[in-house]
CSV table of C-alpha atoms and ligand atoms in Angstrom, one decimal:
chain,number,residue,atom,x,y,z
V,805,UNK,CA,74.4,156.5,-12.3
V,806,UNK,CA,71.3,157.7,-14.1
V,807,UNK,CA,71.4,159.5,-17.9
V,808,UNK,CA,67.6,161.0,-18.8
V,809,UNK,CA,67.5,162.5,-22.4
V,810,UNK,CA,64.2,164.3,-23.8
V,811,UNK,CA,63.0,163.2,-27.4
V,812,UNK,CA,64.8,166.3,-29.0
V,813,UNK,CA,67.8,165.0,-28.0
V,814,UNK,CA,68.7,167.2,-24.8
V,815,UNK,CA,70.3,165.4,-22.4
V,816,UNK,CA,68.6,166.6,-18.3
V,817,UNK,CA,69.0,166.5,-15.1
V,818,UNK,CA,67.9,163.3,-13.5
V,819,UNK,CA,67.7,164.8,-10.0
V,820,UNK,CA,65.8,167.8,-11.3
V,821,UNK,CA,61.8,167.9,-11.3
V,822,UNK,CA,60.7,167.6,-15.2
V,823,UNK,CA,57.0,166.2,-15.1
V,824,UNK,CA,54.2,167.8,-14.3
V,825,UNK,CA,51.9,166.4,-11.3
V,826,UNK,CA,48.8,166.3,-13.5
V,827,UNK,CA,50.7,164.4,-16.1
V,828,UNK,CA,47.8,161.3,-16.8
V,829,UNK,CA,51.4,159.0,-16.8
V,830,UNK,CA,51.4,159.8,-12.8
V,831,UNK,CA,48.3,160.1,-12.3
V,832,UNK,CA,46.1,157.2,-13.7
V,833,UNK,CA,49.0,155.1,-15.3
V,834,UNK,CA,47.8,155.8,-18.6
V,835,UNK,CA,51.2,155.5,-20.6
V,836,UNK,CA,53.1,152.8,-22.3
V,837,UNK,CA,57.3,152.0,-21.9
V,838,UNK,CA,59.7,149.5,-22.9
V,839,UNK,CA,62.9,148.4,-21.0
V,840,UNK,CA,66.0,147.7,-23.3
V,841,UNK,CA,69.0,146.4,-21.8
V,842,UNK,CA,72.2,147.9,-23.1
V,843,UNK,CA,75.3,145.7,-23.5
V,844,UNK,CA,78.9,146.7,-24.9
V,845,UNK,CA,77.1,150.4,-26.3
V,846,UNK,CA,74.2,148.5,-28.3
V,847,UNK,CA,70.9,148.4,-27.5
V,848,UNK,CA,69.4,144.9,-28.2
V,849,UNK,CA,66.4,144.5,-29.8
V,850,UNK,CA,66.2,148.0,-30.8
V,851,UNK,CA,64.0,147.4,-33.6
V,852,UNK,CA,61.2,144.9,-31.6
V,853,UNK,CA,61.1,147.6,-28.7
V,854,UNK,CA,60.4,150.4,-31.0
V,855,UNK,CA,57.9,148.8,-32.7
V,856,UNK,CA,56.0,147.2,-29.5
V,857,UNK,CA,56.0,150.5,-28.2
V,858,UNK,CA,54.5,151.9,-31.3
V,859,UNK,CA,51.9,148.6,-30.9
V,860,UNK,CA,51.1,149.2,-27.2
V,861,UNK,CA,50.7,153.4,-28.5
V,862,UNK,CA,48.0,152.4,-30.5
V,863,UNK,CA,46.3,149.9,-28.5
V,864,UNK,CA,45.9,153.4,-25.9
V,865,UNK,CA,45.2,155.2,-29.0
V,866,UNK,CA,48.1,157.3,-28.2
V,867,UNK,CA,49.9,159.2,-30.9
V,868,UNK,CA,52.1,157.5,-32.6
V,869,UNK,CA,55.7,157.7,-31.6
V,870,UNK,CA,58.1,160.0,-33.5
V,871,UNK,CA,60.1,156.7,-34.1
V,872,UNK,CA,63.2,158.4,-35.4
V,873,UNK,CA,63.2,160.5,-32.3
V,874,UNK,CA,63.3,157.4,-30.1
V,875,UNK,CA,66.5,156.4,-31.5
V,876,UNK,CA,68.0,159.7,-30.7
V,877,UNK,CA,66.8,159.7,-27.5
V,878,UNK,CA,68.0,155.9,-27.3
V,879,UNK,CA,71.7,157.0,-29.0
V,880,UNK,CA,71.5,160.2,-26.6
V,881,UNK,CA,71.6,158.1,-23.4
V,882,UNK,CA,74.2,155.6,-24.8
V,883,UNK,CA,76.6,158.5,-25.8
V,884,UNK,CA,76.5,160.0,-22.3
V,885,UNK,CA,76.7,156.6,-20.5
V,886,UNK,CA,80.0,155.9,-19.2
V,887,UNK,CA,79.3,152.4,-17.0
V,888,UNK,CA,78.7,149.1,-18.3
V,889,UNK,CA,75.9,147.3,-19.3
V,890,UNK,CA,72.7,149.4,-18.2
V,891,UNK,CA,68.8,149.0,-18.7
V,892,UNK,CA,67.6,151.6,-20.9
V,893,UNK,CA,63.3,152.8,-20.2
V,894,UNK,CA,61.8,154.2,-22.9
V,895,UNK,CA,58.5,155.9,-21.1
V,896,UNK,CA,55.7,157.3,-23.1
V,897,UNK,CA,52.6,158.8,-21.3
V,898,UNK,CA,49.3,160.9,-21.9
V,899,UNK,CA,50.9,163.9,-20.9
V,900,UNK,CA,49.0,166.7,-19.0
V,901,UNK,CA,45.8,167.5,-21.1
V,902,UNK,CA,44.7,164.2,-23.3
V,903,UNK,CA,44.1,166.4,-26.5
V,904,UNK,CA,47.7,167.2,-26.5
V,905,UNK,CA,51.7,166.7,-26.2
V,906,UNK,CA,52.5,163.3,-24.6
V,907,UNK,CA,55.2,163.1,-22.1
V,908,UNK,CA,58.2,160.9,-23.4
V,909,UNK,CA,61.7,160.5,-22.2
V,910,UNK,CA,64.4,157.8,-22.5
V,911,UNK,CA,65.9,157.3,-18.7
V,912,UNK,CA,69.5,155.0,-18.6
V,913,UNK,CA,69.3,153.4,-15.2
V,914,UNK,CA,72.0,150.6,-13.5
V,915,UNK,CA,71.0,147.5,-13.0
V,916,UNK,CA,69.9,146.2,-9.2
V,917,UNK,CA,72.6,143.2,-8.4
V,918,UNK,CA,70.2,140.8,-7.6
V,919,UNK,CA,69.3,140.6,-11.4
V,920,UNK,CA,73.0,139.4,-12.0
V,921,UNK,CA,72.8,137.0,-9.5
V,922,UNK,CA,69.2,135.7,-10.5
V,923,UNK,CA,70.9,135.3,-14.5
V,924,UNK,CA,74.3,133.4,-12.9
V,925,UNK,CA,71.9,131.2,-9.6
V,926,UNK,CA,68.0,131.2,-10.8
V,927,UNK,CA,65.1,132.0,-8.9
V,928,UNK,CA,62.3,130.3,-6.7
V,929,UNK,CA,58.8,130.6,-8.4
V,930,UNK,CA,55.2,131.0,-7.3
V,931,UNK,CA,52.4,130.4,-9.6
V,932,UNK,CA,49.4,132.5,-9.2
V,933,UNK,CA,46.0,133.3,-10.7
V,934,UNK,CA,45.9,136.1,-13.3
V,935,UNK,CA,42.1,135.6,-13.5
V,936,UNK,CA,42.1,135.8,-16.7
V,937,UNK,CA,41.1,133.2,-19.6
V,938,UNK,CA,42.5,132.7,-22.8
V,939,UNK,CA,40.2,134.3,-24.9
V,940,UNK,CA,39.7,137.3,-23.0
V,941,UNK,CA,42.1,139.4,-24.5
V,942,UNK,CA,40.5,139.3,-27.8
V,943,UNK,CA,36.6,139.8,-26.7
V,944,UNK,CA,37.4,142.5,-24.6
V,945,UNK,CA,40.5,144.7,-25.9
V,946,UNK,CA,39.7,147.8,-23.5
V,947,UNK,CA,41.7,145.7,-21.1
V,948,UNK,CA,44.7,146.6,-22.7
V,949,UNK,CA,46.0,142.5,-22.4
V,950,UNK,CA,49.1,142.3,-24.4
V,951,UNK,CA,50.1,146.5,-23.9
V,952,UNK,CA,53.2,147.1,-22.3
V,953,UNK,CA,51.1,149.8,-20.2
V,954,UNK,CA,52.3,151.6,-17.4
V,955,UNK,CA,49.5,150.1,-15.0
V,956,UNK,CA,51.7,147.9,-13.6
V,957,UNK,CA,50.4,147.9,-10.1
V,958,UNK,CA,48.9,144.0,-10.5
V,959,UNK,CA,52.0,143.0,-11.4
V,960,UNK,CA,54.2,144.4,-8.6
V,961,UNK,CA,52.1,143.2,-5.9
V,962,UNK,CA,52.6,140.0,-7.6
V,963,UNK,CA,55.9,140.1,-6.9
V,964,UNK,CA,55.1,141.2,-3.0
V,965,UNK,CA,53.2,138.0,-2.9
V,966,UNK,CA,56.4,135.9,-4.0
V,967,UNK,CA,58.3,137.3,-1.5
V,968,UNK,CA,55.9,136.4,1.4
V,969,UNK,CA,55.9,132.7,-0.2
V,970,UNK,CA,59.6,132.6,0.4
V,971,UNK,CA,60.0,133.1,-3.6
V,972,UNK,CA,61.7,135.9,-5.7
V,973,UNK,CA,58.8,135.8,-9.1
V,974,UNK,CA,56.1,134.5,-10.4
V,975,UNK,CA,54.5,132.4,-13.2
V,976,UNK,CA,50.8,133.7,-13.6
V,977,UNK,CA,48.1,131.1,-14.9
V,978,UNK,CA,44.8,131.4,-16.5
V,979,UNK,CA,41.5,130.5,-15.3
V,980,UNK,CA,42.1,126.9,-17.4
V,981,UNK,CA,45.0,126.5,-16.1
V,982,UNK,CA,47.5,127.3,-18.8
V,983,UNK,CA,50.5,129.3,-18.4
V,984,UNK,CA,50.4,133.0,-19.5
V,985,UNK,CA,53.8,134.8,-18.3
V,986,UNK,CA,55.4,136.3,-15.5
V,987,UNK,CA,54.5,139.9,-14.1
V,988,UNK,CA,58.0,141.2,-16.0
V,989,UNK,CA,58.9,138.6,-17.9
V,990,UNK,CA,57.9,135.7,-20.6
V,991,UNK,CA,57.7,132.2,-19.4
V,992,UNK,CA,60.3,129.4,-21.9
V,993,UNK,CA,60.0,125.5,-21.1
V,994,UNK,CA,62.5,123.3,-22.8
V,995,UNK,CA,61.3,119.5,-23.5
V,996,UNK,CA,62.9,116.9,-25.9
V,997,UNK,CA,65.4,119.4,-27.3
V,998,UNK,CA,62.5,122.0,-28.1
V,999,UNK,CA,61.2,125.3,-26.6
V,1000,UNK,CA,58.2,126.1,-26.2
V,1001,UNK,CA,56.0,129.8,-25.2
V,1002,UNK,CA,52.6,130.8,-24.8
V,1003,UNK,CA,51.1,132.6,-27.7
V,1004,UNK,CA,51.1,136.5,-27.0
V,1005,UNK,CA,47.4,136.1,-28.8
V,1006,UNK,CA,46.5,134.9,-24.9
V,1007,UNK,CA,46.7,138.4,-23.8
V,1008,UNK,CA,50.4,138.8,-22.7
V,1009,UNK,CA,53.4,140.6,-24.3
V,1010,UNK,CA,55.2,139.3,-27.4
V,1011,UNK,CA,58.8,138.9,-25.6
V,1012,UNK,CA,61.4,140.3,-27.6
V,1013,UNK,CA,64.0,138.1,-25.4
V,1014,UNK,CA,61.9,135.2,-26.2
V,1015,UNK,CA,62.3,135.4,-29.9
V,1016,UNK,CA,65.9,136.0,-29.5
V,1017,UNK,CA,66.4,133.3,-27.5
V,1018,UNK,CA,64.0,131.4,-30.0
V,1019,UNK,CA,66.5,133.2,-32.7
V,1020,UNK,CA,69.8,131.5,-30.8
V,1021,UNK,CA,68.3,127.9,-30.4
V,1022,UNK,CA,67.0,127.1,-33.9
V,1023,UNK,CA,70.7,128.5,-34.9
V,1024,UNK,CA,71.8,126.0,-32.5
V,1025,UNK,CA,69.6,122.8,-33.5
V,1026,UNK,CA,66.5,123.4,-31.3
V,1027,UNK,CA,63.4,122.9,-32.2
V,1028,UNK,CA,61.1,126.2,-31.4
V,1029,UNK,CA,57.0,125.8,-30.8
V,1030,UNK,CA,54.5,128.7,-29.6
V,1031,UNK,CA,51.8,126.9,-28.1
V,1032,UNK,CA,49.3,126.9,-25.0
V,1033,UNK,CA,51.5,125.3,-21.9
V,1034,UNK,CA,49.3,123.6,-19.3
V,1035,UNK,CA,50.8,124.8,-15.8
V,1036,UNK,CA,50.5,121.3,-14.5
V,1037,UNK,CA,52.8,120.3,-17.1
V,1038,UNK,CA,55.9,122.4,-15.7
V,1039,UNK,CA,57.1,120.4,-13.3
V,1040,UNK,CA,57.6,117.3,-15.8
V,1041,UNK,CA,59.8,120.2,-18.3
V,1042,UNK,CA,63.5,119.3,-18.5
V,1043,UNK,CA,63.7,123.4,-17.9
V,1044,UNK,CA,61.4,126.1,-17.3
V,1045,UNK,CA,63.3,129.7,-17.6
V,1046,UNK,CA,61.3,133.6,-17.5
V,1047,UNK,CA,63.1,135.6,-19.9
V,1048,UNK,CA,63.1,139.6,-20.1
V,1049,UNK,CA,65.7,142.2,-21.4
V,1050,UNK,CA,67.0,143.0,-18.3
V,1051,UNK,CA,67.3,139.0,-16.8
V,1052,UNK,CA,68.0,137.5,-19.7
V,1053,UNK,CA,67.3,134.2,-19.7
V,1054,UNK,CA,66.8,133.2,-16.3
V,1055,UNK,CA,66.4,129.5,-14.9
V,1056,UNK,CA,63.4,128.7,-12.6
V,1057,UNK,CA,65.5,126.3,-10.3
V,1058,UNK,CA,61.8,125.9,-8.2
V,1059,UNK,CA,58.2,126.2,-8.4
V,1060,UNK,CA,55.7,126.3,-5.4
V,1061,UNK,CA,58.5,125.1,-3.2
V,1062,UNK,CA,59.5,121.9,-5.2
V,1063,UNK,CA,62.6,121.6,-6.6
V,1064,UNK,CA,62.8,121.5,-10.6
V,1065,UNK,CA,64.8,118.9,-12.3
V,1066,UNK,CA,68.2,120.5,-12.7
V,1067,UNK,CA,68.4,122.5,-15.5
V,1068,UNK,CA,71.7,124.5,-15.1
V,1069,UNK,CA,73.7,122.6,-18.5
V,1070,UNK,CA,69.7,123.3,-20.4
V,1071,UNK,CA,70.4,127.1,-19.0
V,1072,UNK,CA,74.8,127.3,-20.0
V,1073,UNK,CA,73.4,126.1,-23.8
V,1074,UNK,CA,70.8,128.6,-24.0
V,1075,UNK,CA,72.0,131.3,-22.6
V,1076,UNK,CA,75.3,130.8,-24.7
V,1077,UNK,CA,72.8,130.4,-28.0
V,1078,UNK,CA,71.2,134.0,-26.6
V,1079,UNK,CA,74.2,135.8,-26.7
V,1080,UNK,CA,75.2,133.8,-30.0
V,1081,UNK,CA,72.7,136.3,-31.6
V,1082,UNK,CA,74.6,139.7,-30.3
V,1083,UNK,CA,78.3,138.3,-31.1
X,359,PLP,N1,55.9,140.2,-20.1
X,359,PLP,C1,55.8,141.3,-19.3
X,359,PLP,C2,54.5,141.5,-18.6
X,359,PLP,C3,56.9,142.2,-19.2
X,359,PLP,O1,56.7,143.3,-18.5
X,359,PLP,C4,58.1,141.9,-19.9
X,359,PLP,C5,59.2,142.8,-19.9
X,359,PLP,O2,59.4,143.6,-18.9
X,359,PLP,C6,58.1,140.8,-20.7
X,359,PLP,C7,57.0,139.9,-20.8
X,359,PLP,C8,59.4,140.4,-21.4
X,359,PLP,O3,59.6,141.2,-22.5
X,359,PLP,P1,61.0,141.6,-23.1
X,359,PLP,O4,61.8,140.2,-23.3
X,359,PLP,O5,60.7,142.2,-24.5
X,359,PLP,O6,61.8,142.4,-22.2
Protein backbone atom coordinates (compact mmCIF):
# COMPACT_ATOMS: atom_id res chain seq x y z
CA UNK A 1 0.00 0.00 0.00
CA UNK A 2 1.22 3.44 -0.93
CA UNK A 3 -0.78 6.96 0.11
CA UNK A 4 1.08 10.18 -1.90
CA UNK A 5 -0.53 13.62 -0.79
CA UNK A 6 0.66 17.04 -2.47
CA UNK A 7 1.38 19.98 0.08
CA UNK A 8 -2.23 21.47 -0.53
CA UNK A 9 -3.54 18.61 0.90
CA UNK A 10 -4.81 16.57 -2.23
CA UNK A 11 -4.44 13.28 -1.88
CA UNK A 12 -2.83 11.44 -5.73
CA UNK A 13 -2.38 8.70 -7.41
CA UNK A 14 0.78 6.82 -6.56
CA UNK A 15 0.83 4.83 -9.78
CA UNK A 16 0.24 7.93 -11.79
CA UNK A 17 3.26 10.11 -13.37
CA UNK A 18 3.40 13.47 -11.20
CA UNK A 19 7.11 14.84 -11.62
CA UNK A 20 8.52 16.31 -14.29
CA UNK A 21 11.81 14.64 -15.92
CA UNK A 22 13.73 17.87 -15.60
CA UNK A 23 12.78 18.14 -11.99
CA UNK A 24 16.71 19.02 -10.45
CA UNK A 25 15.30 16.26 -7.48
CA UNK A 26 15.71 13.55 -10.47
CA UNK A 27 18.07 14.91 -12.14
CA UNK A 28 21.15 15.97 -9.94
CA UNK A 29 19.76 14.94 -6.46
CA UNK A 30 19.49 18.34 -5.41
CA UNK A 31 16.64 17.97 -2.82
CA UNK A 32 16.29 17.25 0.81
CA UNK A 33 13.61 14.50 2.66
CA UNK A 34 12.99 13.07 5.97
CA UNK A 35 11.61 9.55 6.74
CA UNK A 36 9.08 9.45 9.82
CA UNK A 37 7.91 6.22 10.90
CA UNK A 38 4.24 6.12 11.77
CA UNK A 39 3.02 4.02 14.72
CA UNK A 40 -0.67 3.63 16.14
CA UNK A 41 -1.73 7.02 13.68
CA UNK A 42 1.07 9.33 15.16
CA UNK A 43 3.92 10.44 13.53
CA UNK A 44 7.00 10.33 15.95
CA UNK A 45 9.17 13.04 16.14
CA UNK A 46 7.05 15.18 14.14
CA UNK A 47 8.41 18.24 15.41
CA UNK A 48 12.56 17.28 14.97
CA UNK A 49 11.71 16.10 11.30
CA UNK A 50 10.09 19.31 10.40
CA UNK A 51 12.53 21.33 11.65
CA UNK A 52 15.71 19.18 10.17
CA UNK A 53 14.02 19.49 7.08
CA UNK A 54 13.65 23.16 7.36
CA UNK A 55 17.69 22.94 8.55
CA UNK A 56 18.86 20.75 5.59
CA UNK A 57 16.37 23.52 3.21
CA UNK A 58 18.66 26.07 4.15
CA UNK A 59 21.81 24.47 4.11
CA UNK A 60 20.72 23.98 -0.05
CA UNK A 61 19.45 27.41 0.25
CA UNK A 62 16.14 26.14 -0.69
CA UNK A 63 12.99 28.02 0.23
CA UNK A 64 11.90 27.54 3.28
CA UNK A 65 9.28 24.97 3.87
CA UNK A 66 5.58 26.00 4.18
CA UNK A 67 5.86 24.21 7.71
CA UNK A 68 2.17 24.24 8.28
CA UNK A 69 1.68 22.67 4.99
CA UNK A 70 3.92 19.71 5.93
CA UNK A 71 1.67 18.81 8.64
CA UNK A 72 -1.22 18.64 6.35
CA UNK A 73 0.43 16.80 4.00
CA UNK A 74 1.82 14.57 7.04
CA UNK A 75 -2.11 14.36 8.63
CA UNK A 76 -3.34 13.85 4.79
CA UNK A 77 -1.37 10.57 4.45
CA UNK A 78 -2.19 9.36 8.02
CA UNK A 79 -6.04 9.98 7.39
CA UNK A 80 -6.04 7.90 4.25
CA UNK A 81 -3.75 5.12 5.64
CA UNK A 82 -5.54 2.16 6.56
CA UNK A 83 -2.50 -0.51 7.50
CA UNK A 84 -0.36 -0.43 10.36
CA UNK A 85 2.66 1.09 11.26
CA UNK A 86 4.15 2.72 7.93
CA UNK A 87 7.20 4.96 7.09
CA UNK A 88 6.19 8.24 6.09
CA UNK A 89 8.90 10.43 3.26
CA UNK A 90 8.59 13.77 3.33
CA UNK A 91 10.60 14.80 -0.16
CA UNK A 92 11.46 18.30 -0.95
CA UNK A 93 13.38 19.07 -4.25
CA UNK A 94 14.55 22.03 -6.54
CA UNK A 95 11.81 21.57 -8.78
CA UNK A 96 12.07 22.15 -12.54
CA UNK A 97 13.62 25.71 -13.08
CA UNK A 98 15.87 26.78 -9.76
CA UNK A 99 14.26 30.30 -9.67
CA UNK A 100 11.07 28.76 -8.95
CA UNK A 101 8.29 26.29 -7.27
CA UNK A 102 10.11 23.33 -5.50
CA UNK A 103 8.70 19.98 -5.89
CA UNK A 104 7.35 18.59 -2.41
CA UNK A 105 5.15 15.71 -1.59
CA UNK A 106 4.55 13.43 1.47
CA UNK A 107 4.59 9.58 0.17
CA UNK A 108 3.21 6.85 2.99
CA UNK A 109 5.10 3.72 2.08
CA UNK A 110 5.03 -0.09 4.01
CA UNK A 111 7.77 -1.12 5.63
CA UNK A 112 10.32 -3.93 3.86
CA UNK A 113 10.10 -7.05 6.46
CA UNK A 114 13.59 -7.37 6.87
CA UNK A 115 13.53 -4.08 8.93
CA UNK A 116 11.23 -5.97 11.53
CA UNK A 117 13.36 -8.67 11.65
CA UNK A 118 16.67 -6.59 11.83
CA UNK A 119 14.72 -4.56 15.16
CA UNK A 120 13.48 -8.24 16.80
CA UNK A 121 17.49 -10.32 15.57
CA UNK A 122 20.20 -7.40 14.78
CA UNK A 123 22.41 -7.07 12.08
CA UNK A 124 26.12 -7.88 10.92
CA UNK A 125 28.28 -4.67 10.52
CA UNK A 126 31.02 -3.54 8.21
CA UNK A 127 33.01 -0.49 9.02
CA UNK A 128 34.23 1.52 6.11
CA UNK A 129 36.00 4.72 5.29
CA UNK A 130 33.81 7.79 4.78
CA UNK A 131 37.03 9.69 3.89
CA UNK A 132 36.10 12.32 5.66
CA UNK A 133 37.81 14.05 8.85
CA UNK A 134 36.25 15.60 11.70
CA UNK A 135 36.60 19.00 10.88
CA UNK A 136 35.67 18.92 7.50
CA UNK A 137 32.20 19.62 7.75
CA UNK A 138 32.76 22.98 9.20
CA UNK A 139 35.73 24.29 6.79
CA UNK A 140 33.99 23.37 3.87
CA UNK A 141 30.02 23.53 4.21
CA UNK A 142 29.40 23.32 0.31
CA UNK A 143 29.62 19.55 1.07
CA UNK A 144 26.39 19.67 2.47
CA UNK A 145 27.83 17.18 5.66
CA UNK A 146 25.13 17.06 8.11
CA UNK A 147 21.98 17.74 5.22
CA UNK A 148 19.65 15.09 4.94
CA UNK A 149 20.10 15.60 1.06
CA UNK A 150 18.73 13.52 -1.52
CA UNK A 151 22.42 12.49 -2.89
CA UNK A 152 22.33 9.53 -1.32
CA UNK A 153 24.12 7.53 -3.91
CA UNK A 154 27.52 7.12 -1.49
CA UNK A 155 25.54 5.82 0.94
CA UNK A 156 23.61 3.04 -0.92
CA UNK A 157 26.56 1.60 -2.41
CA UNK A 158 27.75 1.42 1.01
CA UNK A 159 25.25 -0.69 1.72
CA UNK A 160 26.09 -2.98 -1.68
CA UNK A 161 29.52 -3.26 -0.14
CA UNK A 162 27.99 -4.77 3.15
CA UNK A 163 26.30 -7.18 1.42
CA UNK A 164 29.37 -8.55 -0.55
CA UNK A 165 31.16 -8.68 3.00
CA UNK A 166 28.53 -11.10 4.04
CA UNK A 167 26.93 -8.05 6.29
CA UNK A 168 23.50 -6.26 6.16
CA UNK A 169 25.01 -2.20 7.22
CA UNK A 170 27.58 -0.32 7.86
CA UNK A 171 29.36 1.91 10.51
CA UNK A 172 31.33 4.62 8.49
CA UNK A 173 34.68 6.00 10.13
CA UNK A 174 36.67 9.09 9.62
CA UNK A 175 40.09 9.51 8.36
CA UNK A 176 41.24 9.46 12.38
CA UNK A 177 39.51 6.82 13.01
CA UNK A 178 36.50 7.93 14.96
CA UNK A 179 33.07 6.81 14.41
CA UNK A 180 30.72 9.07 12.34
CA UNK A 181 27.31 7.03 11.59
CA UNK A 182 25.88 4.65 9.42
CA UNK A 183 24.78 5.41 5.71
CA UNK A 184 20.85 5.57 7.16
CA UNK A 185 21.23 5.56 10.50
CA UNK A 186 23.14 7.02 13.78
CA UNK A 187 25.58 4.91 15.56
CA UNK A 188 24.60 4.42 20.00
CA UNK A 189 27.34 2.54 22.10
CA UNK A 190 26.33 1.67 25.63
CA UNK A 191 29.28 1.35 28.34
CA UNK A 192 29.00 1.37 32.18
CA UNK A 193 25.25 2.18 32.17
CA UNK A 194 25.82 5.25 29.77
CA UNK A 195 25.22 6.04 26.04
CA UNK A 196 27.15 7.53 24.09
CA UNK A 197 26.93 9.35 20.11
CA UNK A 198 29.11 11.13 17.89
CA UNK A 199 28.51 14.88 17.77
CA UNK A 200 26.42 15.78 14.56
CA UNK A 201 29.06 18.91 14.57
CA UNK A 202 31.39 16.01 12.81
CA UNK A 203 29.40 16.29 9.71
CA UNK A 204 26.55 13.75 10.06
CA UNK A 205 22.80 14.02 10.88
CA UNK A 206 21.43 14.99 14.32
CA UNK A 207 19.28 11.61 14.78
CA UNK A 208 15.99 12.32 15.96
CA UNK A 209 15.85 8.51 17.17
CA UNK A 210 18.97 9.06 18.93
CA UNK A 211 17.70 11.80 21.16
CA UNK A 212 14.63 9.85 21.83
CA UNK A 213 16.32 7.02 22.66
CA UNK A 214 18.66 9.49 24.69
CA UNK A 215 15.03 10.91 25.92
CA UNK A 216 13.99 7.14 27.20
CA UNK A 217 17.31 6.21 29.00
CA UNK A 218 17.98 9.23 31.20
CA UNK A 219 14.08 8.66 32.19
CA UNK A 220 15.29 5.27 32.88
CA UNK A 221 18.58 6.00 35.04
CA UNK A 222 21.11 6.17 32.10
CA UNK A 223 23.69 8.24 31.87
CA UNK A 224 23.65 10.09 28.22
CA UNK A 225 27.26 11.60 26.59
CA UNK A 226 27.75 13.06 22.88
CA UNK A 227 31.25 12.65 22.31
CA UNK A 228 33.84 11.57 19.57
CA UNK A 229 33.80 7.46 19.69
CA UNK A 230 37.18 5.90 18.54
CA UNK A 231 36.09 2.94 16.09
CA UNK A 232 38.68 0.75 17.80
CA UNK A 233 36.94 1.14 20.85
CA UNK A 234 33.56 -0.66 19.66
CA UNK A 235 34.46 -3.88 20.10
CA UNK A 236 35.26 -3.41 23.95
CA UNK A 237 31.26 -1.51 24.20
CA UNK A 238 28.88 -3.60 26.26
CA UNK A 239 26.49 -2.69 23.06
CA UNK A 240 26.78 -0.94 19.91
CA UNK A 241 23.14 -0.31 18.19
CA UNK A 242 22.37 2.11 14.66
CA UNK A 243 19.30 3.79 15.34
CA UNK A 244 16.89 5.40 12.60
CA UNK A 245 13.04 6.07 12.49
CA UNK A 246 12.29 3.29 10.52
CA UNK A 247 14.76 0.52 12.55
CA UNK A 248 14.41 1.77 15.63
CA UNK A 249 16.86 0.90 17.73
CA UNK A 250 18.71 -1.77 16.28
CA UNK A 251 21.50 -4.11 17.90
CA UNK A 252 24.80 -4.60 16.06
CA UNK A 253 25.10 -8.29 17.11
CA UNK A 254 28.78 -8.21 14.80
CA UNK A 255 31.28 -6.04 13.35
CA UNK A 256 33.85 -7.03 10.61
CA UNK A 257 32.94 -10.60 11.15
CA UNK A 258 33.51 -10.81 14.99
CA UNK A 259 30.99 -11.38 17.19
CA UNK A 260 29.99 -8.49 19.69
CA UNK A 261 29.61 -9.27 23.35
CA UNK A 262 25.88 -10.06 23.69
CA UNK A 263 23.92 -7.35 24.01
CA UNK A 264 20.26 -8.55 23.56
CA UNK A 265 19.10 -7.74 27.63
CA UNK A 266 21.28 -3.88 26.77
CA UNK A 267 18.80 -3.89 23.51
CA UNK A 268 15.11 -5.32 25.62
CA UNK A 269 15.97 -2.11 28.17
CA UNK A 270 16.50 0.26 25.54
CA UNK A 271 14.30 -0.39 23.27
CA UNK A 272 11.54 -0.66 26.03
CA UNK A 273 12.88 3.04 27.42
CA UNK A 274 12.38 4.11 23.49
CA UNK A 275 9.00 3.26 23.28
CA UNK A 276 8.58 4.57 27.03
CA UNK A 277 8.64 8.05 25.31
CA UNK A 278 5.56 7.39 22.82
CA UNK A 279 3.30 5.52 25.62
N1 LIG B 1 22.09 9.43 9.57
C1 LIG B 1 21.72 9.30 8.27
C2 LIG B 1 22.74 9.50 7.20
C3 LIG B 1 20.38 8.99 7.95
O1 LIG B 1 20.01 8.89 6.67
C4 LIG B 1 19.45 8.81 9.00
C5 LIG B 1 18.03 8.49 8.72
O2 LIG B 1 17.68 7.96 7.72
C6 LIG B 1 19.89 8.91 10.33
C7 LIG B 1 21.22 9.24 10.57
C8 LIG B 1 18.93 8.70 11.48
O3 LIG B 1 18.04 9.75 11.60
P1 LIG B 1 16.59 9.59 12.26
O4 LIG B 1 16.79 8.85 13.56
O5 LIG B 1 16.15 10.98 12.48
O6 LIG B 1 15.75 8.80 11.33
Amino acid sequence: MRVLAFLNGTVADPDAPHIRVEDLGLMRGDGVFETVLVADGEPRELRPHLDRLARSASMLELPEPDDEAWQRATRTVIDNWTGGEFALKLVYTRGVDPAGEPTAFALGLEIDPKVFAARRDGVAVVTLERGIDPGLAERAPWLLLGAKSLSYAINMAAVREADRRGAADVIFTATDGSVLEGPTSNVIVAKDRTLYTPPPAIGILPGTTQAAVFRGAERAGWSTKIEPIRAADLTSADGVFLSSSVRKLTRVHTLDGTPLPDSTAIHAELAQAYESVYA
